[in-house]
CSV table of C-alpha atoms in Angstrom, one decimal:
chain,number,residue,atom,x,y,z
A,1,MET,CA,-56.7,-17.9,-36.8
A,2,TYR,CA,-57.0,-21.7,-37.0
A,3,VAL,CA,-54.3,-24.2,-35.9
A,4,ALA,CA,-54.4,-27.6,-37.6
A,5,ASP,CA,-54.7,-30.7,-35.6
A,6,SER,CA,-51.3,-32.4,-35.3
A,7,ARG,CA,-52.7,-35.5,-37.1
A,8,GLY,CA,-53.7,-33.5,-40.1
A,9,GLY,CA,-52.1,-34.3,-43.5
A,10,ALA,CA,-50.9,-32.0,-46.2
A,11,GLY,CA,-54.4,-31.0,-47.0
A,12,THR,CA,-55.4,-29.9,-43.5
A,13,GLU,CA,-56.6,-26.3,-43.6
A,14,VAL,CA,-54.6,-23.9,-41.6
A,15,ARG,CA,-54.9,-20.1,-41.8
A,16,ASP,CA,-51.5,-18.7,-41.1
A,17,ALA,CA,-49.1,-15.8,-41.5
A,18,THR,CA,-48.7,-16.5,-45.2
A,19,ARG,CA,-52.3,-15.5,-45.9
A,20,PRO,CA,-53.0,-11.8,-46.6
A,21,GLY,CA,-55.0,-9.8,-44.1
A,22,PRO,CA,-54.6,-7.5,-41.2
A,23,ARG,CA,-52.7,-10.0,-39.1
A,24,ALA,CA,-50.3,-11.0,-41.9
A,25,THR,CA,-47.4,-9.6,-39.9
A,26,ALA,CA,-48.1,-11.7,-36.9
A,27,VAL,CA,-45.8,-14.6,-36.1
A,28,ALA,CA,-47.4,-17.8,-37.3
A,29,PRO,CA,-48.6,-20.4,-34.6
A,30,THR,CA,-46.5,-23.0,-36.3
A,31,VAL,CA,-43.4,-20.9,-35.6
A,32,LEU,CA,-44.4,-20.6,-31.9
A,33,VAL,CA,-45.0,-24.3,-31.5
A,34,LEU,CA,-41.7,-25.2,-33.2
A,35,GLY,CA,-40.0,-22.6,-31.0
A,36,THR,CA,-41.4,-24.4,-28.0
A,37,VAL,CA,-40.1,-27.8,-29.3
A,38,SER,CA,-36.7,-26.2,-29.9
A,39,LEU,CA,-36.7,-24.6,-26.4
A,40,ILE,CA,-37.3,-28.0,-24.7
A,41,THR,CA,-34.9,-29.8,-26.9
A,42,ASP,CA,-32.2,-27.2,-26.4
A,43,VAL,CA,-32.5,-27.5,-22.6
A,44,SER,CA,-31.7,-31.2,-23.1
A,45,SER,CA,-28.9,-30.7,-25.6
A,46,GLU,CA,-27.2,-27.8,-23.9
A,47,MET,CA,-27.1,-29.7,-20.6
A,48,VAL,CA,-24.8,-32.2,-22.3
A,49,THR,CA,-22.9,-29.6,-24.4
A,50,ALA,CA,-22.2,-27.6,-21.2
A,51,VAL,CA,-20.4,-30.4,-19.4
A,52,LEU,CA,-19.0,-32.4,-22.4
A,53,PRO,CA,-15.8,-30.4,-23.0
A,54,LEU,CA,-14.7,-30.6,-19.4
A,55,TYR,CA,-15.8,-34.2,-19.1
A,56,LEU,CA,-13.7,-35.2,-22.1
A,57,VAL,CA,-10.6,-32.9,-21.5
A,58,ALA,CA,-10.4,-32.9,-17.7
A,59,GLY,CA,-12.1,-36.1,-16.9
A,60,LEU,CA,-10.8,-38.4,-19.7
A,61,GLY,CA,-7.6,-36.5,-20.4
A,62,LEU,CA,-8.3,-35.9,-24.1
A,63,SER,CA,-5.8,-33.7,-26.0
A,64,PRO,CA,-7.0,-30.6,-27.9
A,65,LEU,CA,-6.5,-32.6,-31.2
A,66,GLY,CA,-8.6,-35.5,-29.9
A,67,PHE,CA,-11.3,-33.1,-28.6
A,68,GLY,CA,-11.2,-31.3,-31.9
A,69,LEU,CA,-12.1,-34.6,-33.6
A,70,LEU,CA,-15.0,-35.3,-31.3
A,71,ASP,CA,-16.1,-31.7,-31.4
A,72,GLY,CA,-16.0,-31.9,-35.2
A,73,VAL,CA,-18.2,-35.0,-35.1
A,74,TYR,CA,-20.6,-33.2,-32.7
A,75,ASN,CA,-20.9,-30.0,-34.7
A,76,GLY,CA,-20.2,-31.2,-38.3
A,77,PHE,CA,-21.5,-34.8,-38.6
A,78,SER,CA,-25.0,-33.5,-39.3
A,79,ALA,CA,-23.7,-32.1,-42.5
A,80,LEU,CA,-23.6,-35.6,-44.0
A,81,VAL,CA,-27.4,-36.0,-43.7
A,82,ARG,CA,-28.9,-32.5,-43.9
A,83,LEU,CA,-29.4,-32.7,-47.6
A,84,VAL,CA,-31.0,-36.1,-47.3
A,85,GLY,CA,-33.3,-34.7,-44.6
A,86,GLY,CA,-34.3,-31.7,-46.7
A,87,HIS,CA,-34.8,-33.9,-49.8
A,88,LEU,CA,-37.0,-36.4,-48.0
A,89,ALA,CA,-39.1,-33.7,-46.4
A,90,ASP,CA,-39.8,-32.1,-49.8
A,91,ARG,CA,-41.2,-35.3,-51.3
A,92,GLY,CA,-44.8,-36.3,-51.0
A,93,GLY,CA,-46.1,-32.8,-50.8
A,94,GLY,CA,-43.9,-31.8,-47.9
A,95,ARG,CA,-43.3,-34.4,-45.1
A,96,TYR,CA,-41.6,-31.8,-43.0
A,97,LYS,CA,-43.1,-32.8,-39.7
A,98,ALA,CA,-42.5,-36.5,-40.2
A,99,VAL,CA,-38.8,-36.1,-41.1
A,100,ALA,CA,-38.3,-33.6,-38.3
A,101,ALA,CA,-39.9,-36.0,-35.8
A,102,VAL,CA,-37.5,-38.8,-36.8
A,103,GLY,CA,-34.6,-36.4,-36.3
A,104,TYR,CA,-35.8,-35.3,-32.9
A,105,GLY,CA,-36.5,-38.8,-31.8
A,106,LEU,CA,-33.1,-40.1,-32.9
A,107,SER,CA,-31.3,-37.5,-30.8
A,108,ALA,CA,-33.6,-38.2,-27.8
A,109,VAL,CA,-32.6,-41.9,-27.9
A,110,CYS,CA,-28.9,-41.0,-27.8
A,111,LYS,CA,-29.1,-39.1,-24.5
A,112,PRO,CA,-29.5,-42.3,-22.3
A,113,ALA,CA,-26.9,-44.0,-24.4
A,114,LEU,CA,-24.3,-41.6,-23.0
A,115,LEU,CA,-24.8,-43.3,-19.7
A,116,LEU,CA,-23.4,-46.5,-21.2
A,117,ALA,CA,-20.6,-44.9,-23.2
A,118,HIS,CA,-17.4,-44.6,-21.2
A,119,SER,CA,-14.8,-45.0,-23.9
A,120,LEU,CA,-13.9,-42.5,-26.7
A,121,PRO,CA,-15.0,-44.7,-29.6
A,122,LEU,CA,-18.4,-45.3,-28.0
A,123,ILE,CA,-18.8,-41.6,-27.1
A,124,GLY,CA,-17.9,-40.7,-30.6
A,125,ALA,CA,-20.5,-43.2,-32.0
A,126,VAL,CA,-23.2,-41.8,-29.8
A,127,LEU,CA,-22.4,-38.2,-30.7
A,128,ALA,CA,-22.4,-39.2,-34.4
A,129,VAL,CA,-25.9,-40.7,-34.2
A,130,ASP,CA,-27.1,-37.7,-32.1
A,131,ARG,CA,-25.9,-35.3,-34.8
A,132,THR,CA,-27.5,-37.5,-37.5
A,133,GLY,CA,-30.8,-36.7,-35.8
A,134,LYS,CA,-29.8,-33.0,-35.8
A,135,GLY,CA,-29.1,-33.1,-39.5
A,136,LEU,CA,-32.4,-34.8,-40.3
A,137,ARG,CA,-34.5,-32.3,-38.4
A,138,THR,CA,-32.9,-28.9,-39.1
A,139,ALA,CA,-33.8,-28.3,-42.7
A,140,PRO,CA,-37.5,-29.6,-42.4
A,141,ARG,CA,-38.0,-27.5,-39.3
A,142,ASP,CA,-36.6,-24.3,-40.9
A,143,ALA,CA,-38.6,-25.1,-44.1
A,144,LEU,CA,-41.8,-25.2,-41.9
A,145,ILE,CA,-40.9,-21.8,-40.4
A,146,SER,CA,-40.2,-20.1,-43.7
A,147,LEU,CA,-43.3,-21.6,-45.4
A,148,SER,CA,-45.5,-20.6,-42.5
A,149,SER,CA,-44.3,-16.9,-42.7
A,150,ALA,CA,-44.8,-14.1,-45.1
A,151,PRO,CA,-41.6,-13.3,-47.1
A,152,GLU,CA,-41.4,-9.8,-45.6
A,153,THR,CA,-41.5,-11.1,-42.0
A,154,ARG,CA,-39.2,-14.2,-42.3
A,155,GLY,CA,-36.4,-12.4,-40.5
A,156,ARG,CA,-38.7,-11.8,-37.5
A,157,ALA,CA,-40.1,-15.3,-37.6
A,158,PHE,CA,-36.7,-16.9,-37.5
A,159,GLY,CA,-35.7,-14.4,-34.8
A,160,VAL,CA,-38.6,-15.4,-32.6
A,161,HIS,CA,-37.8,-19.1,-33.2
A,162,ARG,CA,-34.1,-18.6,-32.4
A,163,ALA,CA,-34.9,-16.6,-29.4
A,164,MET,CA,-37.1,-19.4,-28.0
A,165,ASP,CA,-34.4,-21.9,-29.0
A,166,THR,CA,-31.9,-19.9,-27.2
A,167,ALA,CA,-34.0,-19.6,-24.0
A,168,GLY,CA,-33.6,-23.4,-23.9
A,169,ALA,CA,-29.8,-23.0,-24.4
A,170,LEU,CA,-29.8,-20.5,-21.5
A,171,LEU,CA,-31.6,-22.9,-19.2
A,172,GLY,CA,-29.7,-26.1,-20.1
A,173,PRO,CA,-26.3,-25.1,-18.7
A,174,LEU,CA,-27.9,-23.7,-15.6
A,175,VAL,CA,-29.7,-27.0,-15.0
A,176,ALA,CA,-26.5,-28.9,-15.6
A,177,PHE,CA,-24.6,-26.6,-13.2
A,178,LEU,CA,-27.2,-27.2,-10.4
A,179,ILE,CA,-27.2,-31.0,-11.0
A,180,LEU,CA,-23.4,-31.1,-10.8
A,181,ARG,CA,-23.5,-29.2,-7.5
A,182,GLN,CA,-26.1,-31.5,-5.9
A,183,ALA,CA,-25.6,-35.0,-7.4
A,184,ALA,CA,-22.9,-37.4,-6.3
A,185,GLU,CA,-22.7,-39.0,-9.8
A,186,GLY,CA,-22.8,-35.6,-11.5
A,187,TYR,CA,-22.3,-36.5,-15.2
A,188,ASP,CA,-24.6,-39.5,-15.1
A,189,ALA,CA,-27.3,-37.4,-13.4
A,190,VAL,CA,-27.0,-34.7,-16.1
A,191,PHE,CA,-27.3,-37.4,-18.9
A,192,THR,CA,-30.4,-38.9,-17.2
A,193,VAL,CA,-32.3,-35.6,-16.8
A,194,SER,CA,-31.3,-34.6,-20.3
A,195,SER,CA,-32.9,-37.9,-21.6
A,196,CYS,CA,-36.3,-37.1,-19.9
A,197,VAL,CA,-36.3,-33.5,-21.2
A,198,ALA,CA,-35.6,-34.7,-24.8
A,199,ALA,CA,-38.5,-37.1,-24.7
A,200,LEU,CA,-40.8,-34.2,-23.7
A,201,GLY,CA,-39.7,-32.2,-26.7
A,202,VAL,CA,-40.6,-35.1,-29.1
A,203,LEU,CA,-44.0,-35.4,-27.5
A,204,VAL,CA,-44.8,-31.7,-28.0
A,205,LEU,CA,-43.7,-32.0,-31.6
A,206,LEU,CA,-46.0,-35.0,-32.3
A,207,LEU,CA,-49.0,-33.5,-30.5
A,208,PHE,CA,-49.0,-29.8,-31.5
A,209,VAL,CA,-47.1,-29.2,-34.7
A,210,PRO,CA,-49.4,-29.2,-37.7
A,211,GLY,CA,-48.8,-31.9,-40.3
A,212,GLY,CA,-48.0,-31.3,-43.9
A,213,ARG,CA,-46.6,-27.9,-44.8
A,214,GLY,CA,-47.4,-26.2,-41.5
A,215,GLY,CA,-49.9,-23.8,-42.9
A,216,ALA,CA,-48.2,-22.9,-46.1
A,217,PRO,CA,-50.2,-23.0,-49.3
A,218,ALA,CA,-50.3,-26.4,-50.9
A,219,PRO,CA,-48.5,-27.0,-54.2
A,220,ALA,CA,-50.3,-25.9,-57.3
A,221,SER,CA,-51.0,-29.5,-58.5
A,222,ALA,CA,-51.4,-32.5,-56.3
A,223,ASP,CA,-50.3,-34.7,-59.3
A,224,SER,CA,-46.9,-32.9,-59.6
A,225,PRO,CA,-44.0,-35.4,-59.4
A,226,ALA,CA,-42.1,-35.5,-56.2
A,227,PRO,CA,-38.9,-33.4,-56.3
A,228,SER,CA,-35.9,-35.5,-57.2
A,229,LEU,CA,-32.5,-35.4,-55.6
A,230,ARG,CA,-31.1,-34.2,-58.9
A,231,ALA,CA,-33.5,-31.3,-58.9
A,232,SER,CA,-32.4,-30.5,-55.3
A,233,LEU,CA,-28.7,-30.4,-56.3
A,234,ALA,CA,-29.6,-28.4,-59.4
A,235,LEU,CA,-30.5,-25.5,-57.0
A,236,LEU,CA,-26.8,-24.7,-57.0
A,237,ARG,CA,-27.2,-23.5,-60.6
A,238,ARG,CA,-29.2,-20.6,-59.2
A,239,ARG,CA,-26.8,-17.7,-58.7
A,240,ASP,CA,-28.0,-16.6,-55.3
A,241,VAL,CA,-28.2,-20.2,-53.8
A,242,ARG,CA,-24.7,-20.9,-55.1
A,243,ARG,CA,-23.2,-17.7,-53.7
A,244,LEU,CA,-25.0,-18.1,-50.3
A,245,THR,CA,-23.7,-21.6,-50.0
A,246,VAL,CA,-20.1,-20.7,-51.0
A,247,CYS,CA,-20.0,-17.7,-48.6
A,248,ALA,CA,-21.5,-19.7,-45.7
A,249,THR,CA,-18.9,-22.4,-46.3
A,250,LEU,CA,-16.0,-19.9,-46.5
A,251,LEU,CA,-17.0,-18.2,-43.3
A,252,GLY,CA,-17.6,-21.6,-41.6
A,253,LEU,CA,-14.0,-22.6,-42.3
A,254,SER,CA,-12.8,-19.8,-40.0
A,255,THR,CA,-15.4,-20.2,-37.2
A,256,VAL,CA,-14.0,-21.6,-34.0
A,257,SER,CA,-16.6,-23.9,-32.3
A,258,ASP,CA,-18.4,-22.9,-29.1
A,259,SER,CA,-16.6,-25.6,-27.1
A,260,PHE,CA,-13.2,-24.3,-28.1
A,261,VAL,CA,-14.2,-20.7,-27.3
A,262,TYR,CA,-15.2,-21.8,-23.7
A,263,LEU,CA,-12.0,-23.8,-23.3
A,264,LEU,CA,-10.0,-20.8,-24.5
A,265,LEU,CA,-11.8,-18.6,-21.9
A,266,GLN,CA,-11.0,-21.1,-19.2
A,267,HIS,CA,-7.4,-21.5,-20.3
A,268,ARG,CA,-6.6,-17.9,-21.1
A,269,LEU,CA,-8.6,-16.1,-18.4
A,270,GLY,CA,-8.4,-18.8,-15.6
A,271,VAL,CA,-12.1,-19.6,-15.2
A,272,PRO,CA,-12.4,-22.3,-12.4
A,273,ASP,CA,-13.6,-25.7,-13.4
A,274,ARG,CA,-16.7,-25.4,-11.2
A,275,TRP,CA,-17.9,-22.4,-13.3
A,276,PHE,CA,-17.2,-23.9,-16.7
A,277,ALA,CA,-20.8,-25.1,-17.2
A,278,LEU,CA,-22.0,-21.6,-16.8
A,279,LEU,CA,-20.0,-20.1,-19.7
A,280,PRO,CA,-22.6,-21.0,-22.3
A,281,LEU,CA,-25.1,-18.9,-20.4
A,282,GLY,CA,-23.4,-15.7,-21.4
A,283,THR,CA,-23.6,-16.6,-25.1
A,284,ALA,CA,-27.2,-17.8,-24.8
A,285,ALA,CA,-28.3,-14.7,-22.8
A,286,ALA,CA,-26.9,-12.3,-25.5
A,287,PHE,CA,-28.4,-14.5,-28.3
A,288,LEU,CA,-31.8,-14.4,-26.5
A,289,LEU,CA,-31.8,-10.7,-26.1
A,290,LEU,CA,-30.6,-9.9,-29.6
A,291,ALA,CA,-32.2,-12.5,-31.9
A,292,LEU,CA,-35.5,-10.9,-32.4
A,293,PRO,CA,-34.4,-7.2,-32.7
A,294,LEU,CA,-31.6,-8.2,-35.1
A,295,GLY,CA,-33.9,-10.4,-37.1
A,296,ARG,CA,-36.3,-7.5,-37.5
A,297,LEU,CA,-33.4,-5.2,-38.4
A,298,ALA,CA,-32.3,-7.7,-41.0
A,299,ASP,CA,-35.7,-7.5,-42.7
A,300,ARG,CA,-35.2,-3.8,-43.1
A,301,MET,CA,-31.5,-3.3,-43.7
A,302,GLY,CA,-30.8,-6.5,-45.6
A,303,ARG,CA,-30.2,-10.0,-44.3
A,304,TRP,CA,-26.8,-10.5,-46.0
A,305,ARG,CA,-25.4,-7.3,-44.5
A,306,MET,CA,-26.6,-8.5,-41.1
A,307,PHE,CA,-25.0,-11.9,-41.7
A,308,LEU,CA,-21.6,-10.2,-42.4
A,309,ALA,CA,-22.0,-7.9,-39.4
A,310,GLY,CA,-22.3,-10.9,-37.2
A,311,HIS,CA,-19.0,-12.2,-38.4
A,312,VAL,CA,-17.4,-8.8,-37.6
A,313,ALA,CA,-18.7,-9.4,-34.0
A,314,LEU,CA,-17.1,-12.8,-34.0
A,315,LEU,CA,-13.8,-11.3,-35.1
A,316,ALA,CA,-14.0,-8.8,-32.3
A,317,ALA,CA,-14.5,-11.7,-29.8
A,318,TYR,CA,-11.4,-13.4,-31.1
A,319,GLY,CA,-9.5,-10.1,-30.6
A,320,LEU,CA,-10.6,-9.8,-27.0
A,321,LEU,CA,-9.6,-13.4,-26.4
A,322,LEU,CA,-6.1,-12.7,-27.7
A,323,ALA,CA,-5.9,-9.5,-25.7
A,324,HIS,CA,-7.1,-11.2,-22.5
A,325,GLY,CA,-10.2,-9.0,-22.5
A,326,PRO,CA,-13.1,-9.5,-20.0
A,327,ALA,CA,-15.0,-12.8,-20.3
A,328,TYR,CA,-18.4,-11.0,-20.3
A,329,ALA,CA,-17.5,-9.0,-23.4
A,330,VAL,CA,-16.3,-12.1,-25.2
A,331,LEU,CA,-19.5,-13.9,-24.4
A,332,LEU,CA,-21.6,-10.9,-25.4
A,333,LEU,CA,-19.9,-10.7,-28.8
A,334,HIS,CA,-20.2,-14.4,-29.2
A,335,GLY,CA,-24.0,-14.3,-28.6
A,336,ALA,CA,-24.3,-11.3,-30.9
A,337,PHE,CA,-22.6,-13.3,-33.7
A,338,TYR,CA,-25.2,-16.1,-33.5
A,339,ALA,CA,-28.1,-13.6,-33.2
A,340,ALA,CA,-27.0,-11.9,-36.4
A,341,THR,CA,-26.2,-15.0,-38.4
A,342,ASP,CA,-28.1,-18.2,-37.4
A,343,GLY,CA,-31.7,-17.4,-38.3
A,344,VAL,CA,-30.8,-14.6,-40.6
A,345,LEU,CA,-28.9,-16.9,-43.0
A,346,MET,CA,-32.0,-19.2,-43.3
A,347,ALA,CA,-34.2,-16.2,-43.9
A,348,ALA,CA,-31.9,-15.0,-46.7
A,349,ALA,CA,-31.8,-18.5,-48.2
A,350,SER,CA,-35.6,-18.9,-48.0
A,351,THR,CA,-35.9,-16.0,-50.5
A,352,ALA,CA,-33.7,-17.7,-53.0
A,353,VAL,CA,-35.3,-21.1,-53.3
A,354,PRO,CA,-38.7,-22.2,-54.5
A,355,ASP,CA,-41.4,-23.4,-52.1
A,356,GLU,CA,-41.4,-27.0,-53.5
A,357,LEU,CA,-37.7,-27.4,-52.8
A,358,ARG,CA,-37.5,-25.3,-49.6
A,359,GLY,CA,-36.2,-28.1,-47.4
A,360,ALA,CA,-33.5,-29.2,-49.9
A,361,GLY,CA,-32.5,-25.6,-50.6
A,362,LEU,CA,-32.0,-24.7,-47.0
A,363,ALA,CA,-30.2,-28.0,-46.5
A,364,LEU,CA,-27.7,-27.2,-49.2
A,365,VAL,CA,-26.7,-24.0,-47.4
A,366,GLN,CA,-26.6,-25.7,-44.0
A,367,THR,CA,-24.6,-28.6,-45.4
A,368,GLY,CA,-21.9,-26.3,-46.7
A,369,GLN,CA,-21.7,-24.4,-43.5
A,370,ALA,CA,-21.7,-27.5,-41.2
A,371,THR,CA,-19.1,-29.3,-43.3
A,372,ALA,CA,-16.8,-26.3,-43.1
A,373,ARG,CA,-17.2,-26.1,-39.3
A,374,PHE,CA,-16.4,-29.7,-39.0
A,375,ALA,CA,-13.1,-29.1,-40.9
A,376,ALA,CA,-12.5,-26.0,-38.7
A,377,SER,CA,-12.8,-27.9,-35.5
A,378,LEU,CA,-10.2,-30.5,-36.7
A,379,ALA,CA,-7.9,-27.8,-38.0
A,380,PHE,CA,-8.1,-25.7,-34.8
A,381,GLY,CA,-7.6,-28.7,-32.5
A,382,ALA,CA,-4.5,-29.7,-34.6
A,383,ALA,CA,-3.2,-26.1,-34.5
A,384,TRP,CA,-3.6,-25.8,-30.8
A,385,THR,CA,-1.8,-29.1,-30.2
A,386,ALA,CA,1.1,-28.2,-32.5
A,387,TRP,CA,1.5,-24.5,-31.9
A,388,GLY,CA,-0.5,-23.5,-28.8
A,389,ASP,CA,-3.8,-21.8,-28.3
A,390,ARG,CA,-2.6,-18.2,-29.1
A,391,THR,CA,-1.1,-19.1,-32.5
A,392,ALA,CA,-4.2,-21.2,-33.3
A,393,LEU,CA,-6.5,-18.4,-32.5
A,394,THR,CA,-4.5,-15.8,-34.3
A,395,THR,CA,-4.6,-18.0,-37.4
A,396,ALA,CA,-8.4,-18.3,-37.1
A,397,ALA,CA,-8.8,-14.6,-36.8
A,398,LEU,CA,-6.7,-13.9,-39.9
A,399,ALA,CA,-8.6,-16.6,-41.8
A,400,LEU,CA,-11.9,-15.0,-40.8
A,401,THR,CA,-10.8,-11.6,-42.0
A,402,VAL,CA,-9.8,-13.0,-45.4
A,403,CYS,CA,-13.0,-15.1,-45.7
A,404,ALA,CA,-15.2,-12.1,-44.8
A,405,VAL,CA,-13.5,-9.9,-47.5
A,406,CYS,CA,-14.2,-12.7,-50.0
A,407,ALA,CA,-17.8,-12.9,-48.9
A,408,VAL,CA,-18.3,-9.2,-49.4
A,409,TYR,CA,-17.3,-9.6,-53.1
A,410,LEU,CA,-19.3,-12.8,-53.6
A,411,ARG,CA,-22.5,-11.5,-51.9
A,412,PRO,CA,-25.8,-12.7,-53.5
A,413,ALA,CA,-27.8,-10.2,-55.5
A,414,GLN,CA,-30.8,-10.6,-53.3
A,415,SER,CA,-29.7,-9.3,-49.9
A,416,LYS,CA,-33.1,-8.7,-48.5
């Protein structure tokens, strides 16, 4: 097995999991390196994510509606640039690494900027730029994973990547918790350490991720014209791509963001402030344990079925929150939801789009989902402010039930 030098171009030879042979079922080295990059980056990102809700709501006195606006920016702003990132990555024979590097770098620069942002408009601007970087890098990274993996093992490949990514998400809140316990200026210390870790992730990407298409076969003709934005948007004419995008968008409209789930746990179950930063650990631990087995199971039973099953787990988590169920059970179901949906959706979408438009095709699905979650954060924050958390959560649960039923009837023909 040969791993390309990170300075190699699109023509650099890489023997990878897409080639036939006895090791065709092995996880590609590109997937492992990208998983390492995501692990490091998620340590940085989740350090901030773990303390941000409490910092904004308890520290700055933000209302649920105001927090919903900022949370929508944080989780949904990337939707505005995901299609652009996927389209740029598909051009020039597949500039996936270059576009992903710009995205990772942009997010890394934003971490120290949080040290200087002490007003809501400035914090919102920093979060918007950070999520722009997230939007630029997500589709190229997932395209590299899918192009580096054999079709029958893509669920496993995405499961491995998401498991490594989630290991970082598991470590990030723990590091933030330890820093807050030891440092006098706790939040500033968290943002400083997060900046250093983010820079390390960019360095690993630049040095060790292969250039070009990450080991995937090169396009049939080097003289083929670069994919146009119109061709990227025309993917919606494909039945499976269109239905995947519509279903992901519908279900995203009824998905309460992670930050609101943790605030609900604190508000409804009385979790002390000092333990708030540890709540994401429960979700991350469940995600880490379940991502690979559920990814492999999705390859066998059908990825779309697994995707829908994940939303059933999310609905059960909502039910436990409403019934004042144990926090550990809510976090377990929350992590199972992500393990059954995050990488599985991208594996399903990879089957429906052609190689030369892989970045744009994945970005279309991601854009619909992220835009819907942006709207969901705004709506949930407004509902909580107007009616209270119980009514808001009940409405979200009912909406998820209706959207899941619609998704069953709209399921794409290719569910594998």
